[in-house]
PDB file of C-alpha atoms in Angstrom:
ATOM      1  CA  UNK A  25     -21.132  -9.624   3.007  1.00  0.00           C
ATOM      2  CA  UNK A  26     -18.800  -7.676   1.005  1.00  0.00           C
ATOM      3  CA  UNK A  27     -17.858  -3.740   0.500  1.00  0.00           C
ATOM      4  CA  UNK A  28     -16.320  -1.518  -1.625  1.00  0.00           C
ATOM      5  CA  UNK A  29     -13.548   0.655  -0.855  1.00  0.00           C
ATOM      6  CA  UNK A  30     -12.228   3.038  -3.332  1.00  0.00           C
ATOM      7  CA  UNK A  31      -8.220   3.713  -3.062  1.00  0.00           C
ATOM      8  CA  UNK A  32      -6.204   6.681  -4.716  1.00  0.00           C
ATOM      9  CA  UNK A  33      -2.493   6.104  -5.129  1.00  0.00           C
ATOM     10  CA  UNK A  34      -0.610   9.496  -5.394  1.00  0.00           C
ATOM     11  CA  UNK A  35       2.800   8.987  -6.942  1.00  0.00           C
ATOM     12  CA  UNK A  36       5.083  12.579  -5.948  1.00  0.00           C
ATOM     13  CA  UNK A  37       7.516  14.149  -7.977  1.00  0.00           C
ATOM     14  CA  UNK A  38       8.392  10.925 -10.374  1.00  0.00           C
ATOM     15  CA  UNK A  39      11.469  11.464 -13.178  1.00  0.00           C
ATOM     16  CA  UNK A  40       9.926  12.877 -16.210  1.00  0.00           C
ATOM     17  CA  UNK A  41       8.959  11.300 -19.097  1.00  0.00           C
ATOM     18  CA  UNK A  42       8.135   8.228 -18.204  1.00  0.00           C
ATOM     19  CA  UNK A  43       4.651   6.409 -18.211  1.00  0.00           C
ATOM     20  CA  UNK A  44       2.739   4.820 -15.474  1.00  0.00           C
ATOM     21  CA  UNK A  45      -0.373   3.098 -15.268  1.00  0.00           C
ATOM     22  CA  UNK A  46      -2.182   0.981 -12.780  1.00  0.00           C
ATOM     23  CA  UNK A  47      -2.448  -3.073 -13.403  1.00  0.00           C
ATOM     24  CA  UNK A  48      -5.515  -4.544 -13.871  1.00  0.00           C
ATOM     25  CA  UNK A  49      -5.294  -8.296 -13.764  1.00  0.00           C
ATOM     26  CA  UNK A  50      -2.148 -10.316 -12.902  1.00  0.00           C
ATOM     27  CA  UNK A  51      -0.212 -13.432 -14.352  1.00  0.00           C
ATOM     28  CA  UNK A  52       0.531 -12.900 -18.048  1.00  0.00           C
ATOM     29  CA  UNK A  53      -3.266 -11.581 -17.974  1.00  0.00           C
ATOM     30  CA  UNK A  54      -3.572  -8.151 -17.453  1.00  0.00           C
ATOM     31  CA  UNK A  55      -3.992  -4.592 -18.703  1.00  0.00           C
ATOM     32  CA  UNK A  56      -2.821  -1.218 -17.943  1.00  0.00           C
ATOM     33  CA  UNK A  57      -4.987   1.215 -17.428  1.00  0.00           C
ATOM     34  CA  UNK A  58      -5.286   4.991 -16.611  1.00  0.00           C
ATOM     35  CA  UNK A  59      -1.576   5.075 -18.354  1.00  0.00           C
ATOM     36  CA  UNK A  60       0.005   8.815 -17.708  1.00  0.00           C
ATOM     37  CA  UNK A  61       3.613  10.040 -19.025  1.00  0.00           C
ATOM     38  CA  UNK A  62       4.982  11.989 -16.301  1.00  0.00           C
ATOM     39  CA  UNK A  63       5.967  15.943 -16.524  1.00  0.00           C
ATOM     40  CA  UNK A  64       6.096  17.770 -12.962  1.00  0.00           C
ATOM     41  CA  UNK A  65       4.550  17.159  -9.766  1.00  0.00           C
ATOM     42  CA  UNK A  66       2.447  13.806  -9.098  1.00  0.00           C
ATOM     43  CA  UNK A  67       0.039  11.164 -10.410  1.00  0.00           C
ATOM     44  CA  UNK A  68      -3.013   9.891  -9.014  1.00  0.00           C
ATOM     45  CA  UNK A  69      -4.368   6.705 -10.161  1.00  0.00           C
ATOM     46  CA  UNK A  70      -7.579   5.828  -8.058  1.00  0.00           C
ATOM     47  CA  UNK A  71      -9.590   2.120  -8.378  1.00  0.00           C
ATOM     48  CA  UNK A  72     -11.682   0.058  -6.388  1.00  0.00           C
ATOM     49  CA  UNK A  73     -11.869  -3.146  -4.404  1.00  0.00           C
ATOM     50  CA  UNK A  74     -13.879  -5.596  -2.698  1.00  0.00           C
ATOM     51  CA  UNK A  75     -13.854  -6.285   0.871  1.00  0.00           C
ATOM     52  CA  UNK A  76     -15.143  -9.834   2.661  1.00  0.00           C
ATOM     53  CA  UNK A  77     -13.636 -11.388   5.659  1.00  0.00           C
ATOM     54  CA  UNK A  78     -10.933 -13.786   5.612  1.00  0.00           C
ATOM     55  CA  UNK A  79     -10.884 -17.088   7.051  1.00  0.00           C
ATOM     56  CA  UNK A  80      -8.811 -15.654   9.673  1.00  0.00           C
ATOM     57  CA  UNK A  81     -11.048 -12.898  10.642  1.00  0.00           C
ATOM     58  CA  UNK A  82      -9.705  -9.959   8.942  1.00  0.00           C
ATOM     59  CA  UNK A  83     -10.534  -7.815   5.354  1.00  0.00           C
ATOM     60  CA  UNK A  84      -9.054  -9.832   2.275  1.00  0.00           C
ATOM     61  CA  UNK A  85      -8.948  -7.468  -0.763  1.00  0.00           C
ATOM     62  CA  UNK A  86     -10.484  -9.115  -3.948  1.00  0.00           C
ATOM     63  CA  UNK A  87     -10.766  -7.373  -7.463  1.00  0.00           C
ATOM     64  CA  UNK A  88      -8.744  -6.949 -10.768  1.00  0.00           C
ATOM     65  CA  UNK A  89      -6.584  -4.644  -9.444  1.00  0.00           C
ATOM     66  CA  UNK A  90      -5.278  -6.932  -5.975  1.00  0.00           C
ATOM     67  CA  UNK A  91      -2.634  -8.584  -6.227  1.00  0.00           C
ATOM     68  CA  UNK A  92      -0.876 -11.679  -3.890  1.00  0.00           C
ATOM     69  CA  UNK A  93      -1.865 -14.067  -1.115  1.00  0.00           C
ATOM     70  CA  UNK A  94      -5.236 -12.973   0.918  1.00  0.00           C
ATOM     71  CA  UNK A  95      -2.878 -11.792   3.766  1.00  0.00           C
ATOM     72  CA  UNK A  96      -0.412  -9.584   1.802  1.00  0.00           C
ATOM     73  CA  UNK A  97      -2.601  -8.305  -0.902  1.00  0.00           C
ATOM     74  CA  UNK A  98      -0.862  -4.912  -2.872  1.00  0.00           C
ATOM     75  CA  UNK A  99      -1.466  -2.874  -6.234  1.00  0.00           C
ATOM     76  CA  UNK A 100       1.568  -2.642  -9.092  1.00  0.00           C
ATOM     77  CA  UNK A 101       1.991   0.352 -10.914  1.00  0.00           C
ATOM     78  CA  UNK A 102       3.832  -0.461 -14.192  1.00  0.00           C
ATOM     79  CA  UNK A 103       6.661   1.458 -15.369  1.00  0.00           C
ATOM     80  CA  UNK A 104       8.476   2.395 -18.655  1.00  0.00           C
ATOM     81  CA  UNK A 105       8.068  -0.724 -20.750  1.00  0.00           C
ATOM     82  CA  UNK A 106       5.841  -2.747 -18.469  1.00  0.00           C
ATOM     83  CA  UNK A 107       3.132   0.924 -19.194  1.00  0.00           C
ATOM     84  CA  UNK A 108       3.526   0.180 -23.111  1.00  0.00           C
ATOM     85  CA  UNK A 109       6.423   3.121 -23.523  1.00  0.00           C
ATOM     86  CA  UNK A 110       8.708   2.030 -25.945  1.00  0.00           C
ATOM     87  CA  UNK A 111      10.854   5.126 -26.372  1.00  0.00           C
ATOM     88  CA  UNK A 112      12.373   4.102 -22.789  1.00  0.00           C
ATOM     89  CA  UNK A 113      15.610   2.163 -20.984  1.00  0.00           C
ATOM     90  CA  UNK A 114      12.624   1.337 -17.620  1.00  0.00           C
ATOM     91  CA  UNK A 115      10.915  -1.951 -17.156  1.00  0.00           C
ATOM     92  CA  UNK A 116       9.796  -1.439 -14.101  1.00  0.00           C
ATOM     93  CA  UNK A 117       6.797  -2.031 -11.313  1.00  0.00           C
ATOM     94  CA  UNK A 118       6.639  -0.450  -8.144  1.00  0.00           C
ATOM     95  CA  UNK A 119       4.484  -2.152  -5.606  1.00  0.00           C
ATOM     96  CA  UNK A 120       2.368  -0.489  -3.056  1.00  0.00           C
ATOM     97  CA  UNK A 121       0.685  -2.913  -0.080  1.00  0.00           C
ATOM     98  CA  UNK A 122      -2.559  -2.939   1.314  1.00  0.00           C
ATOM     99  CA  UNK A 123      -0.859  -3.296   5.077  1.00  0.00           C
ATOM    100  CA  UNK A 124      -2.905  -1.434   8.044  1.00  0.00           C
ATOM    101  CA  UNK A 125      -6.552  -2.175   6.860  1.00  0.00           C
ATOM    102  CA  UNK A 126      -8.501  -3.287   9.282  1.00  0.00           C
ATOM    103  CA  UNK A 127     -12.069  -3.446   9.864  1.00  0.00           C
ATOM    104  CA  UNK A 128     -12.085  -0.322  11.914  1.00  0.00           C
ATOM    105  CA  UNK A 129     -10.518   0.914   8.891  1.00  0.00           C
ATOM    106  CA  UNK A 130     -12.813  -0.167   6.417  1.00  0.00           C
ATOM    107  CA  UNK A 131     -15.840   1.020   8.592  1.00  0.00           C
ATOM    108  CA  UNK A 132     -14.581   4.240   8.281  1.00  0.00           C
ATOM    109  CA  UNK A 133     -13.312   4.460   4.929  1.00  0.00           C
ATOM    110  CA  UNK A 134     -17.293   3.397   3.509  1.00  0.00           C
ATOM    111  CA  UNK A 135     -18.317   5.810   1.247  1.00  0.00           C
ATOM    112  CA  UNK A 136     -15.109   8.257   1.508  1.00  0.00           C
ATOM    113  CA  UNK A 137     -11.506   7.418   0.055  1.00  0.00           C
ATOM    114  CA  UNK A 138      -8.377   5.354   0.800  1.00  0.00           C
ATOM    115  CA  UNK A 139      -5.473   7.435   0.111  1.00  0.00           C
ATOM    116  CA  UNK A 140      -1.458   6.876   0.321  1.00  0.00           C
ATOM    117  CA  UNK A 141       1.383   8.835  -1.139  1.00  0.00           C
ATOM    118  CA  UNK A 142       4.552   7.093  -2.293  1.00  0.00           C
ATOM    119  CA  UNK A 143       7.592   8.986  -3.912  1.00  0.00           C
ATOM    120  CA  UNK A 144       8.056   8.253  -7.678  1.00  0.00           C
ATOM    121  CA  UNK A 145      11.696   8.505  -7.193  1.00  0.00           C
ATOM    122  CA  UNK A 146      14.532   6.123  -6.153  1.00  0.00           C
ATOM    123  CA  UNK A 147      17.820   7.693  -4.204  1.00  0.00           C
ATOM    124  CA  UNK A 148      19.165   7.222  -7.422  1.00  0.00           C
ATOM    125  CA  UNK A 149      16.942   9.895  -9.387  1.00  0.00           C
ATOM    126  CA  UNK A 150      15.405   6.454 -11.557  1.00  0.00           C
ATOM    127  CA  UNK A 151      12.006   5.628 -11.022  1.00  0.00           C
ATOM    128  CA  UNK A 152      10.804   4.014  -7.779  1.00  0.00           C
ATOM    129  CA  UNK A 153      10.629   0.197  -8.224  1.00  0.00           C
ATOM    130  CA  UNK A 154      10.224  -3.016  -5.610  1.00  0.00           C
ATOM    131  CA  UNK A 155       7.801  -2.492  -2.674  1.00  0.00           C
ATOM    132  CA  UNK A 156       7.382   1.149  -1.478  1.00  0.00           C
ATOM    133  CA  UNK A 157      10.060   1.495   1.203  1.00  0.00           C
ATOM    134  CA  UNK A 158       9.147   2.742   3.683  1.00  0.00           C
ATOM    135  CA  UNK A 159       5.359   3.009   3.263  1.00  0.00           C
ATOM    136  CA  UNK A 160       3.263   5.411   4.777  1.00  0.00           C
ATOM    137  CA  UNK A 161      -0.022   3.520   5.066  1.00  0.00           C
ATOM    138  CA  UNK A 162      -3.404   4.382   3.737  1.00  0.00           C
ATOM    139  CA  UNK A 163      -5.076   7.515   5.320  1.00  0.00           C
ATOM    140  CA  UNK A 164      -9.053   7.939   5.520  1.00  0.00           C
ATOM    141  CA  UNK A 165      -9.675  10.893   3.598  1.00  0.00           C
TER     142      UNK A 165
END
């Protein structure tokens, strides 16, 4: 049997003028969608995902927008040239994992919203790249 779960990804306070979209597909075959160009404040990109059990026991992730092995699945947001901006020095992606979801998780998460918040920024004032550092988890909300 599988489920859907629907996530939301809010990216806070990112540098400005940059664009960001969600990846849909991997390899050399994929898209971006829901592309933004940042101003002020946040983003929210939001998708949906499968859920079946693993051969191990626990939720694997499936859908265009999972990425990685069954056991560390995660979403990319593209950045800068890897969105389709061309008037920009970033190629970047920032990764965000699907750690913490269980089944107790998913059981409670049916029909309602996955959410995590990630900062858009690096120490550096550049745009957040590599896997989200230190990651907050998803949230039932």
């Amino acid at each position: 049997m599988e489920l859907e779960l629907t996530f939301r990804i809010i990216l806070e306070d990112p540098p400005a003028g940059v664009d960001y979209g969600l990846q849909k597909g991997g390899g050399n075959d994929y898209e971006v969608v829901q592309k933004q160009r940042s101003k002020s404040g946040e983003l929210k990109f939001e998708f949906s995902a499968r859920v079946k059990e693993g051969k191990d026991g626990n939720p694997v992730l499936l859908g265009p927008f999972t990425q990685g092995p069954p056991h560390e699945r995660f979403a990319y947001l593209d950045i800068g040239t890897y969105a389709g901006q061309t008037d920009t020095p970033w190629s970047r992606r920032l990764k965000i994992p699907f750690r913490d979801i269980t089944w107790d998780v998913v059981k409670k998460a049916s029909k309602r919203v996955l959410e995590t918040h990630v900062s858009g920024k690096g120490k550096d004032g550049s745009p957040s790249c590599a896997t989200v550092k230190p990651f907050a988890s998803w949230k039932v909300v």
